[in-house]
CSV table of C-alpha atoms in Angstrom, one decimal:
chain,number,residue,atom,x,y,z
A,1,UNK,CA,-11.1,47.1,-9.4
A,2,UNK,CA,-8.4,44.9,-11.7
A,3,UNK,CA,-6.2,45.4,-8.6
A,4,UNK,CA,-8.4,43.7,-6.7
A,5,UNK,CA,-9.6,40.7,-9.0
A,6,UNK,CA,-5.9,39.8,-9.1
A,7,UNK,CA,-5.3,40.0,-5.8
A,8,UNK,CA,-8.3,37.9,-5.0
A,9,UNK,CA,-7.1,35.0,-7.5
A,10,UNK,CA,-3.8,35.2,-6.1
A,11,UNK,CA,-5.0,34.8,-2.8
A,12,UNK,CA,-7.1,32.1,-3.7
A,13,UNK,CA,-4.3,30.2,-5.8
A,14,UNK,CA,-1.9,30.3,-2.3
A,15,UNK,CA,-4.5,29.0,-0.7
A,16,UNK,CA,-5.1,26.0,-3.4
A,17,UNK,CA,-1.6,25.5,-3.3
A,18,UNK,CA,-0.6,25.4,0.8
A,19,UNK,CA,-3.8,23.1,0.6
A,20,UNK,CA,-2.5,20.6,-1.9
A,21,UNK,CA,1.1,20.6,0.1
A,22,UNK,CA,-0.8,19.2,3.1
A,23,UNK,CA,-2.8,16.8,1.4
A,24,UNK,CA,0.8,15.4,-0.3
A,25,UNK,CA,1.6,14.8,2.9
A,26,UNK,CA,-0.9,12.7,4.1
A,27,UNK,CA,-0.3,9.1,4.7
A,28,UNK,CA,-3.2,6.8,2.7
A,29,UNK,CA,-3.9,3.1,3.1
A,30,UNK,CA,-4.4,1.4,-0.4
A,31,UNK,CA,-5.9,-1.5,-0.5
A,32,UNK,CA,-5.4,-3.8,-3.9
A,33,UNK,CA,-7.4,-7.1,-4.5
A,34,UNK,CA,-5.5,-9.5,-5.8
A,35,UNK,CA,-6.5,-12.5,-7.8
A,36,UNK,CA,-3.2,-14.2,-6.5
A,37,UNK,CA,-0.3,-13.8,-4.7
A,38,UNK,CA,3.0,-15.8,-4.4
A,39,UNK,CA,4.8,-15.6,-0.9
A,40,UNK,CA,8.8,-16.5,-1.2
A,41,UNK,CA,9.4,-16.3,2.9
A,42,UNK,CA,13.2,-15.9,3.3
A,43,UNK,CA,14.3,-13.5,6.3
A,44,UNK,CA,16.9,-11.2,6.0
A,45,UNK,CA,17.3,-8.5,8.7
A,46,UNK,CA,13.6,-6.5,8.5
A,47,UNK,CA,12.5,-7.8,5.3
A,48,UNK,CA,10.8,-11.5,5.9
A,49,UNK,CA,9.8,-11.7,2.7
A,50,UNK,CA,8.8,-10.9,-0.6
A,51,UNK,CA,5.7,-11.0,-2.5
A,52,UNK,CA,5.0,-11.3,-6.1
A,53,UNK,CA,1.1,-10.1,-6.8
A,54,UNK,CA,-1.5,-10.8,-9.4
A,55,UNK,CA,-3.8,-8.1,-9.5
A,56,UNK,CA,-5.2,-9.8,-12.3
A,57,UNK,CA,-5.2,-13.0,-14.6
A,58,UNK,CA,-3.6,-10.2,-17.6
A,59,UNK,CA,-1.9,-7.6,-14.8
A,60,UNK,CA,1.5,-7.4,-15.2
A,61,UNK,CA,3.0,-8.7,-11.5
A,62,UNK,CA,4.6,-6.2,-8.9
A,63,UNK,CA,7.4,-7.3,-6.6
A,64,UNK,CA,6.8,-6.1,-2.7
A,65,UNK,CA,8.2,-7.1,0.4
A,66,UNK,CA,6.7,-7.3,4.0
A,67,UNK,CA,8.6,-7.3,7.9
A,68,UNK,CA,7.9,-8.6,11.5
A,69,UNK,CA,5.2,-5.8,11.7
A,70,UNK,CA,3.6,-6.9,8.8
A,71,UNK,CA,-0.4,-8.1,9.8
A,72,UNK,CA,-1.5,-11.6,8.7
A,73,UNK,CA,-5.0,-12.2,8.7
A,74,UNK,CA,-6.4,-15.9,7.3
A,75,UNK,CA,-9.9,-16.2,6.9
A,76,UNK,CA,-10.4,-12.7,9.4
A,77,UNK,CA,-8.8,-14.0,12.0
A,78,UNK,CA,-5.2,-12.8,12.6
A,79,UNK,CA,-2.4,-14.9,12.5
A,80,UNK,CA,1.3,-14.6,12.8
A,81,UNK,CA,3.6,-13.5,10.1
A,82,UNK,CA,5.4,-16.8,10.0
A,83,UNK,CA,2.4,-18.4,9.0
A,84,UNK,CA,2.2,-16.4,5.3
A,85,UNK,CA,5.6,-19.1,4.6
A,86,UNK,CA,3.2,-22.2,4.8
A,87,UNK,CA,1.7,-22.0,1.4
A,88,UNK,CA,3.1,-20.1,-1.7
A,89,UNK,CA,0.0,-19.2,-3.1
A,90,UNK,CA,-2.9,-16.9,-1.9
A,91,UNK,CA,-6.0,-14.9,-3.2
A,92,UNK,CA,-6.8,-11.8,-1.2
A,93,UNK,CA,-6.3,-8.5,-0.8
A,94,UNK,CA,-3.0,-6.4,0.2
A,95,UNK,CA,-3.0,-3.4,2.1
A,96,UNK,CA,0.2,-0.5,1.6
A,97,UNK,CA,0.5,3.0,1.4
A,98,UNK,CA,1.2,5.7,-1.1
A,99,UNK,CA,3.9,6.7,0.4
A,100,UNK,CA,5.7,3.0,0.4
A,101,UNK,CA,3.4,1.3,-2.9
A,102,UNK,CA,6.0,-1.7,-1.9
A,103,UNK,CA,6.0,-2.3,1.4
A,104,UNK,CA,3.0,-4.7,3.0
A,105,UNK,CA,1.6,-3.6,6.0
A,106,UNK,CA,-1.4,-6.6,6.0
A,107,UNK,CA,-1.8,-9.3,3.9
A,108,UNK,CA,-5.8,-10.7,4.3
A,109,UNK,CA,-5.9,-14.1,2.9
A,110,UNK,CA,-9.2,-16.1,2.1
């Protein structure tokens, strides 16, 4: 009977742990909101630009960059990349992954 409670939680902690390895994986959109962010458009190769964003008034600001496939949507309408360069600064909300916290893959302006 003890032979067979451990071999139950072992079982169960192999399958917690393959389950865990697949989720670590997995590719997640973040979305932040940020109260501004300051657009310094200067191509060079696949990065276009950088961005410097303001979670918050307080929020200490985090440095992340954005290429050509990077999606640019003004007022919910998309526009191209290029446009992002015509103004410095923007409210709105920044979309990334986990896997690259840095790298933008839509900037929604408003």
């Amino acid at each position: 009977m003890k032979n067979l409670i451990i071999y139950l939680l072992a079982g169960m902690l192999l399958t917690l742990t393959a389950h865990a390895e697949e989720q670590s994986d997995e590719v997640l959109l973040v979305v932040i909101e940020a109260e501004k962010f300051m657009v310094n458009w200067s191509p060079s190769g696949e990065i276009l630009g950088r961005a410097i964003v303001y979670r918050c008034a307080e929020c200490a600001p985090e440095t992340m960059s954005f290429g050509p496939h990077t999606e640019l949507y003004i007022n919910e309408q998309p526009r191209p990349i290029n446009e992002i360069g015509n103004k410095v600064d923007w409210t709105g909300l920044i979309t990334v992954t986990n896997k690259e916290p840095t790298k933008v893959i839509r900037f929604t302006a408003y």
